[in-house]
Short mmCIF file of C-alpha atoms in Angstrom, two decimals:
data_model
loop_
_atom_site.label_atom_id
_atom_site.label_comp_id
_atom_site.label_asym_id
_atom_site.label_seq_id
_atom_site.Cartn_x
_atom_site.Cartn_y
_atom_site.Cartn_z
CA UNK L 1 28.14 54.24 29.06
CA UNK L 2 25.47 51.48 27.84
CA UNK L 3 26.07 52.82 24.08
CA UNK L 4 29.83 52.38 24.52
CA UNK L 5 28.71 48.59 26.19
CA UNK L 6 26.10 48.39 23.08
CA UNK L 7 28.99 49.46 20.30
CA UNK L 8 31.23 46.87 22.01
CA UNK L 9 29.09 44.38 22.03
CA UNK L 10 27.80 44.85 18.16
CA UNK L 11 31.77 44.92 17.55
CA UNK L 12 32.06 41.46 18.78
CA UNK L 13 29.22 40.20 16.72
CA UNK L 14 30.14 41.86 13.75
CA UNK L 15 33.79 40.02 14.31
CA UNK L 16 32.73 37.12 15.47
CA UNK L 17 30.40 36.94 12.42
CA UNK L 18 33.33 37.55 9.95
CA UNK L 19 35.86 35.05 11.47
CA UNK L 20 33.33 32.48 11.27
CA UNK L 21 32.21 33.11 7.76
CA UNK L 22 35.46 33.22 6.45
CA UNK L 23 35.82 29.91 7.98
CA UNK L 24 32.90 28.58 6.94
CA UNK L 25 34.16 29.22 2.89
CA UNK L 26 37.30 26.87 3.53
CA UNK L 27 35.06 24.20 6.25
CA UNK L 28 31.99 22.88 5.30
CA UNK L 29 30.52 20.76 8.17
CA UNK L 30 27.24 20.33 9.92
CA UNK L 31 26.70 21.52 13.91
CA UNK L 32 28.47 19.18 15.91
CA UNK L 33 26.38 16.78 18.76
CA UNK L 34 27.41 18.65 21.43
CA UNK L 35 26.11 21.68 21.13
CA UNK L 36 22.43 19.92 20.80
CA UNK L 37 21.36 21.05 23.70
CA UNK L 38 22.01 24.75 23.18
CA UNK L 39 20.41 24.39 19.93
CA UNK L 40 17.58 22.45 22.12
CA UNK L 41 16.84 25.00 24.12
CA UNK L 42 13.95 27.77 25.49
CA UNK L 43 16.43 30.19 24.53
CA UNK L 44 16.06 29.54 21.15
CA UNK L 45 12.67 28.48 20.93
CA UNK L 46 11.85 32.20 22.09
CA UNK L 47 14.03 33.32 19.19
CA UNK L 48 12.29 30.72 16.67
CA UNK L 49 8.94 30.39 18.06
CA UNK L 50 7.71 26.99 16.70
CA UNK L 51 4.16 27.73 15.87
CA UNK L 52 5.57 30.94 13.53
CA UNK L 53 8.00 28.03 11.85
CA UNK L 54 4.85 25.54 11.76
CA UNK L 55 2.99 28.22 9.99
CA UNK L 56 5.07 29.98 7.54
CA UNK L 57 6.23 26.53 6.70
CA UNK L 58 2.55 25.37 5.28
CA UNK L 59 3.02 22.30 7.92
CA UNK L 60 -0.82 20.89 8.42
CA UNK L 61 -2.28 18.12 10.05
CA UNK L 62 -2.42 14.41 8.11
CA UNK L 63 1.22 15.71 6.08
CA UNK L 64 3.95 13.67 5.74
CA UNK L 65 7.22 15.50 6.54
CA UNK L 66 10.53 15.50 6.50
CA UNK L 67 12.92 17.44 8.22
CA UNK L 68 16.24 17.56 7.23
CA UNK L 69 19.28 18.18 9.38
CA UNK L 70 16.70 17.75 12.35
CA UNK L 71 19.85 17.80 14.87
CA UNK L 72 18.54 17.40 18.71
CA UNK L 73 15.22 17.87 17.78
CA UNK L 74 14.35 21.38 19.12
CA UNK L 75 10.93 21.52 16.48
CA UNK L 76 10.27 18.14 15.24
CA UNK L 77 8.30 17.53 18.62
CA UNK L 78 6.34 20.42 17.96
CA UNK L 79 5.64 19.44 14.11
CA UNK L 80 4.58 16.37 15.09
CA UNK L 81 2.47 17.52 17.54
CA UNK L 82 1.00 19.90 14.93
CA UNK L 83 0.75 16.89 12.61
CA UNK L 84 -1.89 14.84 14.56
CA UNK L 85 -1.97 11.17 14.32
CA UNK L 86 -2.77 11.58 10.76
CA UNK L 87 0.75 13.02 9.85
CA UNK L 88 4.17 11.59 10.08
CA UNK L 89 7.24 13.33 10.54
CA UNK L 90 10.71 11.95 9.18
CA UNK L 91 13.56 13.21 11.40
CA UNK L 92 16.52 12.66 9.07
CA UNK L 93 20.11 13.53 10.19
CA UNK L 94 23.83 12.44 8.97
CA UNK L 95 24.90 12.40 12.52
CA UNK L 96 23.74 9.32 14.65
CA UNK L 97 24.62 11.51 17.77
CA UNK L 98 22.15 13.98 17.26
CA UNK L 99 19.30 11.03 16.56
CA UNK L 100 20.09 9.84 19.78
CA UNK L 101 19.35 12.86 21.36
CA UNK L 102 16.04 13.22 20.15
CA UNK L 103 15.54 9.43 20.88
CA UNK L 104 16.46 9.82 24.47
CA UNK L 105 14.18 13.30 23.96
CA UNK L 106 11.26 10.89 23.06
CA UNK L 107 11.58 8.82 26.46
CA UNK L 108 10.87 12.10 28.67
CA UNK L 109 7.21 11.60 30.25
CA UNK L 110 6.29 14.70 28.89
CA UNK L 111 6.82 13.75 24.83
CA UNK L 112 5.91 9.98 25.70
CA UNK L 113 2.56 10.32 23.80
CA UNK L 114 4.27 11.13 19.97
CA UNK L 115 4.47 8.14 18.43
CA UNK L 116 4.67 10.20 14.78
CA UNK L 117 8.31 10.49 14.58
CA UNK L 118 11.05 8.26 12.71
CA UNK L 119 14.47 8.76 12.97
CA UNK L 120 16.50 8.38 9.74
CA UNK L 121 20.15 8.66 9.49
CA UNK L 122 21.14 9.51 6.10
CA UNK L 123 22.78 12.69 3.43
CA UNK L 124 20.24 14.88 2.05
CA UNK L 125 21.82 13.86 -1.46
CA UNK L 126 20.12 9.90 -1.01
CA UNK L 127 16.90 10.16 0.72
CA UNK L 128 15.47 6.83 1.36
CA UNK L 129 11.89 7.59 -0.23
CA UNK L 130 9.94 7.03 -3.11
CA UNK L 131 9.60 9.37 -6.12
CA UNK L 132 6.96 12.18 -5.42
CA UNK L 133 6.30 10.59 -1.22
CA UNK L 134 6.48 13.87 0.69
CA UNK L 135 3.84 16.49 1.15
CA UNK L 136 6.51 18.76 2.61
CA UNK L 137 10.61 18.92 3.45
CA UNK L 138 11.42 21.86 6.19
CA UNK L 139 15.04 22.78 6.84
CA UNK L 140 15.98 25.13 9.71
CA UNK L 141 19.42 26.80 9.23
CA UNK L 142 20.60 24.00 7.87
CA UNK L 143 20.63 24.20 3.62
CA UNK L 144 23.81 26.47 3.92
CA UNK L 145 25.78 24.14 5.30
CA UNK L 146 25.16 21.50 3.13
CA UNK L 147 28.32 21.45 0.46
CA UNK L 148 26.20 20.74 -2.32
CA UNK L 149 22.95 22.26 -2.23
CA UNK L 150 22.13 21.76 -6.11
CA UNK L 151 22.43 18.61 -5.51
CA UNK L 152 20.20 17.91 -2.38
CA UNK L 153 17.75 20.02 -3.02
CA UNK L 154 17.34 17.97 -6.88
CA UNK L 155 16.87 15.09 -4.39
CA UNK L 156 14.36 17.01 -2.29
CA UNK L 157 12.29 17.23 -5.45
CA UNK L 158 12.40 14.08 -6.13
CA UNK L 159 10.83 13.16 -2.95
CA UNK L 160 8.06 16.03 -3.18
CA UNK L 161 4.95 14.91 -4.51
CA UNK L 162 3.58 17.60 -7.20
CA UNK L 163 2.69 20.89 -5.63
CA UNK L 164 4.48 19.66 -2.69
CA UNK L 165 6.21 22.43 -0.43
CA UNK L 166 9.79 22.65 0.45
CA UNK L 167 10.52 25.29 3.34
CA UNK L 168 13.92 26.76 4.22
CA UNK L 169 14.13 28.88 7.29
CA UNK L 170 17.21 30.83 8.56
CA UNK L 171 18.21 32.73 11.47
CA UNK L 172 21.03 35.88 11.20
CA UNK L 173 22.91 34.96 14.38
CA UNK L 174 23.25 31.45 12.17
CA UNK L 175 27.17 31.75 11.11
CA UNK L 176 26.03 30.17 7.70
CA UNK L 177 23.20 32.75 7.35
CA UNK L 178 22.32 33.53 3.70
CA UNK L 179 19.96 36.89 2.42
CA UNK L 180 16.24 35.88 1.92
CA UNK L 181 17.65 36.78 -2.58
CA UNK L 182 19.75 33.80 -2.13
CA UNK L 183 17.89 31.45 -0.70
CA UNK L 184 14.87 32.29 -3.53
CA UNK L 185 17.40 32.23 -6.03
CA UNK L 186 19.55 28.67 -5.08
CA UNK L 187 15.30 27.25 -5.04
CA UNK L 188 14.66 28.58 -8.64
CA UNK L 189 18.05 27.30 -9.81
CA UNK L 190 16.70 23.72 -8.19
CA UNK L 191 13.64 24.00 -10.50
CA UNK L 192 11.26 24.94 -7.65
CA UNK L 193 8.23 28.02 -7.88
CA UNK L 194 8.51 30.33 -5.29
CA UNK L 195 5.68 30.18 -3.28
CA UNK L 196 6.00 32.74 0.20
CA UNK L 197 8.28 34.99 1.53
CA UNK L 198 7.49 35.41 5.61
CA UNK L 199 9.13 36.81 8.41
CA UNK L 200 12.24 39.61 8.23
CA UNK L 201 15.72 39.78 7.24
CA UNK L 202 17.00 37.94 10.60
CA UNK L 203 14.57 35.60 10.71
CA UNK L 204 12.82 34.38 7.47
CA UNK L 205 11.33 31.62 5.72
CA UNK L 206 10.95 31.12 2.24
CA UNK L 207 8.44 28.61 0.79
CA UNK L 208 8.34 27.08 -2.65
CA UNK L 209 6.38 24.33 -4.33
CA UNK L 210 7.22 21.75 -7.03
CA UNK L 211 5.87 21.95 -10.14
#
């Protein structure tokens, strides 16, 4: 009986996984608001522990950050935590809902005390930075659903400084999720050095630098 339930239950994944995908080759779009606060959730902090993101990305204290496609925020408190008041995180989304979110996340007694994060609303094809600013960009699920990656992640170095570290993390329940040989290979298309491979083939991140 519970492999018949576990068969049926892998059967809907598998189809669900397909339909979307499929999808997902015709409709390119980011996560809408309103499911920010499953995506801002225990749940799926238990799935994607912070610190193990915060670590495999290279994320130290006294950095400045930016993470793009930041949606409702479920990290960037935790990176900027992990920052210090040395650091700075840049929260950039193209959707002002999800910025609200996090700014109405900021106003909660309990994340009162961060005063390291800026909200920026903005493509990841114009960044509003300076040439070589960044000490590190982080994306979480979120480079395969950008149309164009080429072409943000030329602007994402840009922004690096030299040696600076740009970390893509993705998740296999993700609908957009790409194999770990991908990701490496759309970074060393984009000119980038491939710097660390962590975690396993549901739940990596891969970590290059800028020449």
């Amino acid at each position: 009986m519970i492999t018949k339930i576990l068969l049926i239950i892998f059967g809907l994944f598998a189809a669900w996984q397909i339909i979307i995908r499929v999808g997902r080759k015709f409709f390119h779009f980011p996560a809408p608001a309103f499911i920010g606060r499953i995506l801002d959730s225990n749940c799926r902090r238990k799935l994607q522990p912070p610190d193990k993101i915060i670590e495999r990305s290279g994320i130290k204290h006294g950095m400045k950050v930016l993470e793009i496609g930041c949606g409702s925020g479920a990290l960037t408190t935790f990176v900027a935590r992990a920052l210090r008041n040395g650091g700075k995180v840049y929260a950039l989304d193209i959707q002002p809902a999800m910025l609200k979110q996090i700014e109405k996340k900021l106003t909660k007694p309990e994340d009162q005390d961060i005063k390291n994060i800026e909200l920026i609303q903005a493509s990841a094809y114009n960044l509003p930075f300076e040439n070589n600013f960044l000490d590190l960009v982080y994306m979480i699920t979120v480079l395969p659903e950008i149309p164009d990656r080429q072409k943000a992640l030329a602007e994402i170095k840009r922004v690096l400084k030299p040696e600076g570290i740009l970390a893509v993390t993705e998740f296999l329940p993700d609908p957009d999720y790409p194999l770990i040989s991908t990701t490496i290979k759309q970074g060393k298309k984009a000119g980038f050095i491939l710097d660390e491979t962590a975690g396993n083939i549901w739940n990596y991140t891969v970590r290059f630098k800028k020449p």
